[in-house]
mmCIF file of C-alpha atoms in Angstrom:
data_model
loop_
_atom_site.group_PDB
_atom_site.id
_atom_site.type_symbol
_atom_site.label_atom_id
_atom_site.label_comp_id
_atom_site.label_asym_id
_atom_site.label_seq_id
_atom_site.Cartn_x
_atom_site.Cartn_y
_atom_site.Cartn_z
ATOM 1 C CA MET A 1 -8.645 13.385 12.582
ATOM 2 C CA GLU A 2 -11.367 15.667 11.173
ATOM 3 C CA ASN A 3 -8.823 18.248 10.019
ATOM 4 C CA LYS A 4 -6.710 15.728 8.096
ATOM 5 C CA ARG A 5 -6.738 14.814 4.401
ATOM 6 C CA ALA A 6 -5.412 11.567 2.959
ATOM 7 C CA LEU A 7 -4.333 10.373 -0.465
ATOM 8 C CA VAL A 8 -4.839 6.615 -0.755
ATOM 9 C CA LEU A 9 -3.334 4.804 -3.725
ATOM 10 C CA GLY A 10 -4.723 1.522 -5.014
ATOM 11 C CA ALA A 11 -8.010 2.399 -3.340
ATOM 12 C CA SER A 12 -10.440 0.609 -5.649
ATOM 13 C CA GLN A 13 -10.136 -2.805 -3.976
ATOM 14 C CA GLY A 14 -8.420 -4.888 -1.318
ATOM 15 C CA ILE A 15 -6.343 -3.268 1.391
ATOM 16 C CA GLY A 16 -6.370 0.151 -0.280
ATOM 17 C CA GLU A 17 -10.161 0.235 -0.294
ATOM 18 C CA ALA A 18 -10.288 -0.900 3.340
ATOM 19 C CA VAL A 19 -7.820 1.834 4.358
ATOM 20 C CA ALA A 20 -9.845 4.501 2.559
ATOM 21 C CA LYS A 21 -13.034 3.404 4.311
ATOM 22 C CA GLY A 22 -11.307 3.193 7.691
ATOM 23 C CA LEU A 23 -9.752 6.638 7.482
ATOM 24 C CA ALA A 24 -13.060 8.110 6.355
ATOM 25 C CA SER A 25 -14.692 6.542 9.427
ATOM 26 C CA ASP A 26 -12.066 8.326 11.539
ATOM 27 C CA GLY A 27 -13.126 11.673 10.101
ATOM 28 C CA VAL A 28 -10.351 12.012 7.513
ATOM 29 C CA SER A 29 -11.180 13.550 4.137
ATOM 30 C CA VAL A 30 -10.002 10.990 1.596
ATOM 31 C CA CYS A 31 -8.891 11.248 -2.034
ATOM 32 C CA LEU A 32 -8.884 7.810 -3.654
ATOM 33 C CA PHE A 33 -6.591 6.928 -6.558
ATOM 34 C CA SER A 34 -6.518 3.949 -8.936
ATOM 35 C CA ARG A 35 -7.137 3.081 -12.574
ATOM 36 C CA SER A 36 -10.699 1.855 -12.003
ATOM 37 C CA GLU A 37 -12.851 4.983 -12.208
ATOM 38 C CA ASP A 38 -16.177 3.141 -11.972
ATOM 39 C CA LYS A 39 -15.118 1.406 -8.760
ATOM 40 C CA LEU A 40 -13.796 4.652 -7.283
ATOM 41 C CA LYS A 41 -17.079 6.448 -7.960
ATOM 42 C CA LYS A 42 -19.000 3.756 -6.111
ATOM 43 C CA ILE A 43 -16.651 3.680 -3.119
ATOM 44 C CA VAL A 44 -16.579 7.476 -2.750
ATOM 45 C CA SER A 45 -20.381 7.632 -2.808
ATOM 46 C CA ASP A 46 -20.535 5.151 0.092
ATOM 47 C CA LEU A 47 -17.856 6.697 2.334
ATOM 48 C CA PRO A 48 -18.950 8.191 5.643
ATOM 49 C CA GLY A 49 -18.188 11.842 6.291
ATOM 50 C CA ARG A 50 -17.596 14.474 3.649
ATOM 51 C CA GLY A 51 -14.967 16.068 1.444
ATOM 52 C CA HIS A 52 -14.056 12.827 -0.332
ATOM 53 C CA ASN A 53 -13.151 12.578 -4.012
ATOM 54 C CA TYR A 54 -11.128 10.456 -6.397
ATOM 55 C CA LEU A 55 -8.532 10.629 -9.150
ATOM 56 C CA ALA A 56 -8.258 7.995 -11.869
ATOM 57 C CA GLY A 57 -4.874 7.238 -13.401
ATOM 58 C CA ASP A 58 -2.208 4.647 -14.065
ATOM 59 C CA ILE A 59 0.500 4.783 -11.406
ATOM 60 C CA GLY A 60 3.013 3.517 -13.956
ATOM 61 C CA ARG A 61 2.382 6.527 -16.227
ATOM 62 C CA SER A 62 3.106 9.682 -14.251
ATOM 63 C CA GLU A 63 1.635 11.880 -16.975
ATOM 64 C CA THR A 64 -1.815 10.539 -16.002
ATOM 65 C CA TRP A 65 -1.586 11.682 -12.376
ATOM 66 C CA GLN A 66 1.313 14.000 -11.541
ATOM 67 C CA GLY A 67 -0.503 17.206 -12.460
ATOM 68 C CA ALA A 68 -3.810 16.058 -10.970
ATOM 69 C CA ILE A 69 -2.310 15.084 -7.613
ATOM 70 C CA GLY A 70 -0.396 18.348 -7.517
ATOM 71 C CA ALA A 71 -3.577 20.323 -8.199
ATOM 72 C CA GLU A 72 -5.498 18.437 -5.498
ATOM 73 C CA HIS A 73 -2.715 19.074 -3.012
ATOM 74 C CA GLU A 74 -2.742 22.800 -3.789
ATOM 75 C CA LYS A 75 -6.505 22.978 -3.210
ATOM 76 C CA ALA A 76 -6.421 21.052 0.080
ATOM 77 C CA PRO A 77 -3.033 19.725 1.231
ATOM 78 C CA PHE A 78 -2.577 16.037 1.958
ATOM 79 C CA ASN A 79 -1.388 15.291 5.513
ATOM 80 C CA ILE A 80 -1.519 11.501 5.054
ATOM 81 C CA VAL A 81 -0.263 9.513 2.065
ATOM 82 C CA ILE A 82 -0.860 5.773 1.684
ATOM 83 C CA LEU A 83 1.564 4.434 -0.922
ATOM 84 C CA ASN A 84 0.038 1.272 -2.321
ATOM 85 C CA SER A 85 0.208 -0.392 -5.706
ATOM 86 C CA GLY A 86 -0.413 -3.856 -7.097
ATOM 87 C CA GLY A 87 2.607 -6.132 -7.047
ATOM 88 C CA PRO A 88 4.575 -7.225 -10.122
ATOM 89 C CA LYS A 89 3.643 -10.534 -11.722
ATOM 90 C CA GLY A 90 5.088 -13.711 -10.301
ATOM 91 C CA GLY A 91 7.905 -15.852 -11.633
ATOM 92 C CA PRO A 92 11.497 -16.902 -10.829
ATOM 93 C CA ILE A 93 13.983 -14.045 -10.560
ATOM 94 C CA SER A 94 16.458 -15.841 -12.826
ATOM 95 C CA LYS A 95 14.007 -15.556 -15.731
ATOM 96 C CA ALA A 96 12.859 -11.980 -15.114
ATOM 97 C CA MET A 97 13.528 -9.548 -17.945
ATOM 98 C CA PRO A 98 15.060 -6.097 -17.356
ATOM 99 C CA GLU A 99 11.799 -4.376 -18.286
ATOM 100 C CA GLU A 100 10.005 -6.265 -15.506
ATOM 101 C CA PHE A 101 12.379 -4.842 -12.899
ATOM 102 C CA LEU A 102 12.162 -1.371 -14.437
ATOM 103 C CA GLY A 103 8.364 -1.509 -14.529
ATOM 104 C CA GLY A 104 8.143 -2.667 -10.922
ATOM 105 C CA MET A 105 10.506 0.039 -9.716
ATOM 106 C CA ASN A 106 8.613 2.671 -11.699
ATOM 107 C CA ASN A 107 5.225 1.630 -10.302
ATOM 108 C CA HIS A 108 6.448 1.549 -6.716
ATOM 109 C CA LEU A 109 9.720 3.230 -5.822
ATOM 110 C CA ILE A 110 9.757 6.007 -8.442
ATOM 111 C CA ALA A 111 6.048 6.805 -8.090
ATOM 112 C CA ASN A 112 6.382 6.908 -4.288
ATOM 113 C CA SER A 113 9.293 9.300 -4.544
ATOM 114 C CA MET A 114 7.515 11.583 -7.003
ATOM 115 C CA ILE A 115 4.371 11.817 -4.876
ATOM 116 C CA THR A 116 6.440 12.506 -1.781
ATOM 117 C CA ARG A 117 8.104 15.454 -3.500
ATOM 118 C CA ILE A 118 4.684 16.894 -4.377
ATOM 119 C CA VAL A 119 3.334 16.919 -0.815
ATOM 120 C CA LEU A 120 6.404 17.225 1.385
ATOM 121 C CA ASP A 121 6.933 20.992 1.628
ATOM 122 C CA GLU A 122 3.449 21.593 3.012
ATOM 123 C CA MET A 123 3.855 18.803 5.564
ATOM 124 C CA LYS A 124 7.112 20.372 6.742
ATOM 125 C CA LYS A 125 5.402 23.746 7.158
ATOM 126 C CA LYS A 126 2.825 22.157 9.449
ATOM 127 C CA ASN A 127 5.407 19.969 11.204
ATOM 128 C CA TRP A 128 3.107 16.970 10.820
ATOM 129 C CA GLY A 129 2.572 14.238 8.253
ATOM 130 C CA ARG A 130 2.183 10.526 7.656
ATOM 131 C CA PHE A 131 3.570 8.290 4.932
ATOM 132 C CA VAL A 132 2.671 4.605 4.966
ATOM 133 C CA THR A 133 3.963 2.188 2.348
ATOM 134 C CA ILE A 134 2.046 -1.063 1.910
ATOM 135 C CA THR A 135 4.702 -3.605 0.986
ATOM 136 C CA SER A 136 4.847 -7.330 1.813
ATOM 137 C CA THR A 137 6.314 -9.798 4.280
ATOM 138 C CA SER A 138 8.791 -10.574 1.488
ATOM 139 C CA VAL A 139 10.708 -7.562 2.830
ATOM 140 C CA LYS A 140 11.734 -9.848 5.718
ATOM 141 C CA ILE A 141 11.802 -13.234 3.966
ATOM 142 C CA PRO A 142 11.606 -13.476 0.143
ATOM 143 C CA ILE A 143 8.645 -15.426 -1.183
ATOM 144 C CA PRO A 144 9.461 -18.141 -3.760
ATOM 145 C CA HIS A 145 8.434 -17.382 -7.363
ATOM 146 C CA LEU A 146 7.902 -13.670 -6.663
ATOM 147 C CA GLY A 147 11.391 -12.623 -7.736
ATOM 148 C CA VAL A 148 10.667 -9.151 -9.109
ATOM 149 C CA SER A 149 8.148 -8.368 -6.383
ATOM 150 C CA ASN A 150 10.591 -9.410 -3.639
ATOM 151 C CA THR A 151 13.237 -7.109 -5.105
ATOM 152 C CA VAL A 152 10.943 -4.127 -5.543
ATOM 153 C CA ARG A 153 9.279 -4.463 -2.128
ATOM 154 C CA ALA A 154 12.650 -4.584 -0.377
ATOM 155 C CA ALA A 155 13.761 -1.464 -2.231
ATOM 156 C CA VAL A 156 10.600 0.373 -1.163
ATOM 157 C CA ALA A 157 11.100 -0.628 2.466
ATOM 158 C CA SER A 158 14.683 0.632 2.396
ATOM 159 C CA TRP A 159 13.506 3.868 0.777
ATOM 160 C CA GLY A 160 10.885 4.303 3.513
ATOM 161 C CA LYS A 161 13.385 3.704 6.304
ATOM 162 C CA THR A 162 15.816 6.192 4.791
ATOM 163 C CA LEU A 163 13.057 8.773 4.314
ATOM 164 C CA SER A 164 11.938 8.333 7.928
ATOM 165 C CA LEU A 165 15.381 9.416 9.156
ATOM 166 C CA GLU A 166 15.261 12.571 7.053
ATOM 167 C CA LEU A 167 11.721 13.544 8.046
ATOM 168 C CA ALA A 168 11.658 12.681 11.748
ATOM 169 C CA PRO A 169 12.923 16.157 12.804
ATOM 170 C CA HIS A 170 9.910 17.643 11.000
ATOM 171 C CA GLY A 171 7.293 15.622 12.900
ATOM 172 C CA ILE A 172 6.601 13.475 9.835
ATOM 173 C CA THR A 173 6.510 9.699 10.216
ATOM 174 C CA VAL A 174 7.230 7.052 7.575
ATOM 175 C CA ASN A 175 6.370 3.408 8.185
ATOM 176 C CA ASN A 176 6.199 0.244 6.110
ATOM 177 C CA VAL A 177 3.264 -2.117 6.649
ATOM 178 C CA MET A 178 3.879 -5.677 5.484
ATOM 179 C CA PRO A 179 0.705 -7.678 4.841
ATOM 180 C CA GLY A 180 0.925 -11.436 4.808
ATOM 181 C CA PHE A 181 -1.614 -13.640 3.041
ATOM 182 C CA THR A 182 -4.658 -11.360 2.797
ATOM 183 C CA GLN A 183 -8.001 -12.135 1.164
ATOM 184 C CA THR A 184 -7.672 -9.828 -1.833
ATOM 185 C CA PRO A 185 -7.898 -10.173 -5.628
ATOM 186 C CA ARG A 186 -4.081 -10.184 -5.714
ATOM 187 C CA LEU A 187 -3.883 -13.246 -3.457
ATOM 188 C CA GLU A 188 -6.611 -14.991 -5.418
ATOM 189 C CA SER A 189 -4.690 -14.477 -8.652
ATOM 190 C CA LEU A 190 -1.493 -15.859 -7.082
ATOM 191 C CA ILE A 191 -3.319 -18.945 -5.782
ATOM 192 C CA ARG A 192 -4.915 -19.496 -9.173
ATOM 193 C CA ALA A 193 -1.549 -19.235 -10.939
ATOM 194 C CA LYS A 194 0.029 -21.672 -8.467
ATOM 195 C CA ALA A 195 -2.834 -24.119 -8.917
ATOM 196 C CA ASP A 196 -2.468 -24.017 -12.705
ATOM 197 C CA GLN A 197 1.301 -24.393 -12.485
ATOM 198 C CA GLU A 198 1.124 -27.474 -10.248
ATOM 199 C CA ASN A 199 -2.070 -28.928 -11.737
ATOM 200 C CA LYS A 200 -3.876 -28.633 -8.395
ATOM 201 C CA SER A 201 -7.277 -27.298 -7.456
ATOM 202 C CA TYR A 202 -7.670 -23.758 -6.145
ATOM 203 C CA ALA A 203 -8.974 -25.158 -2.847
ATOM 204 C CA ASP A 204 -5.939 -27.428 -2.424
ATOM 205 C CA VAL A 205 -3.477 -24.566 -2.868
ATOM 206 C CA GLU A 206 -5.544 -22.345 -0.592
ATOM 207 C CA ARG A 207 -5.483 -24.971 2.179
ATOM 208 C CA GLU A 208 -1.745 -25.498 1.655
ATOM 209 C CA TRP A 209 -1.032 -21.781 2.037
ATOM 210 C CA MET A 210 -3.305 -21.429 5.045
ATOM 211 C CA SER A 211 -1.466 -24.287 6.725
ATOM 212 C CA LYS A 212 1.708 -22.160 6.663
ATOM 213 C CA VAL A 213 0.051 -19.465 8.789
ATOM 214 C CA PRO A 214 0.065 -20.133 12.571
ATOM 215 C CA MET A 215 -3.466 -18.711 12.796
ATOM 216 C CA LYS A 216 -4.561 -21.099 10.000
ATOM 217 C CA ARG A 217 -6.419 -18.443 8.030
ATOM 218 C CA PHE A 218 -5.882 -15.499 5.719
ATOM 219 C CA ALA A 219 -6.211 -11.927 6.935
ATOM 220 C CA GLN A 220 -9.118 -9.712 5.979
ATOM 221 C CA PRO A 221 -8.127 -6.367 4.394
ATOM 222 C CA GLU A 222 -9.687 -4.504 7.321
ATOM 223 C CA GLU A 223 -7.198 -6.098 9.730
ATOM 224 C CA THR A 224 -4.305 -4.436 7.925
ATOM 225 C CA ALA A 225 -6.303 -1.235 7.517
ATOM 226 C CA ASP A 226 -6.848 -1.014 11.275
ATOM 227 C CA LEU A 227 -3.094 -0.966 11.888
ATOM 228 C CA ILE A 228 -2.649 1.733 9.252
ATOM 229 C CA ARG A 229 -5.405 3.822 10.820
ATOM 230 C CA PHE A 230 -3.520 3.739 14.118
ATOM 231 C CA ILE A 231 -0.185 4.598 12.494
ATOM 232 C CA CYS A 232 -1.856 7.611 10.881
ATOM 233 C CA SER A 233 -3.365 8.845 14.140
ATOM 234 C CA GLU A 234 -2.038 11.351 16.663
ATOM 235 C CA LYS A 235 -1.387 8.447 19.040
ATOM 236 C CA ALA A 236 1.414 7.201 16.770
ATOM 237 C CA ASN A 237 3.509 10.369 16.806
ATOM 238 C CA TYR A 238 6.607 8.500 18.082
ATOM 239 C CA ILE A 239 6.399 5.516 15.727
ATOM 240 C CA THR A 240 8.509 5.928 12.597
ATOM 241 C CA GLY A 241 10.958 3.979 10.451
ATOM 242 C CA GLN A 242 9.283 0.670 11.284
ATOM 243 C CA SER A 243 8.373 -2.307 9.101
ATOM 244 C CA ILE A 244 5.385 -3.985 10.727
ATOM 245 C CA ALA A 245 3.965 -7.326 9.609
ATOM 246 C CA VAL A 246 0.269 -8.204 9.665
ATOM 247 C CA ASP A 247 0.668 -11.878 8.873
ATOM 248 C CA GLY A 248 -0.853 -14.112 11.537
ATOM 249 C CA GLY A 249 2.658 -14.991 12.750
ATOM 250 C CA ARG A 250 3.843 -16.525 9.475
ATOM 251 C CA VAL A 251 7.161 -14.699 9.117
ATOM 252 C CA GLY A 252 9.870 -16.608 10.932
ATOM 253 C CA ALA A 253 12.054 -13.556 11.643
ATOM 254 C CA ILE A 254 12.006 -11.607 14.919
#
């Protein structure tokens, strides 16, 4: 993978950070993207290998990143793109306001599409590329009280599947990875909100959620990152259009 370059969104923490570190360990040159410039600086300085850098911007405001990503791609084309962004806030779908849906779609579906358009022509020229969307198990089974997130994640998964059909003849794969409960700041915030809502302790909600997982624990970000590293490798040339859960067996669908 030494001749590959990756753009990793949401790379300042959680699964995005773990993916960036994993790909760098595989010899990939990585460009990290998120809003947290201080965190990105620290992560880039600790990555193994060379040729790494970062871009700071707000995925919901394309004017903060569209030109910068385009310029980076012109300097050294991206072969691998990890499409990852923090999920919309929780709440029942019946109470969600239109702007919440629009914001979620803009941060995920629209941003993914715009970035794809920036990098796609060069991938087609080389007849090789990787797109991985990091979505959620809610693509298979909606999660209660995550109404907007469920809607947006499902739309992204459908977009990825459709894109995979268009790009397969060009040697470019598109896959959706669906993390389950994973030990990240996002999960911690959801547990905390649930605990406050039900007047329970954080530990009680955490145990309750763990009990729903057949493996009786949460995933570590690196466990999802390891799957993504494989999907991005040459050994996964024939895997495309898939939605793959990393959830300890929690999703009840086949």
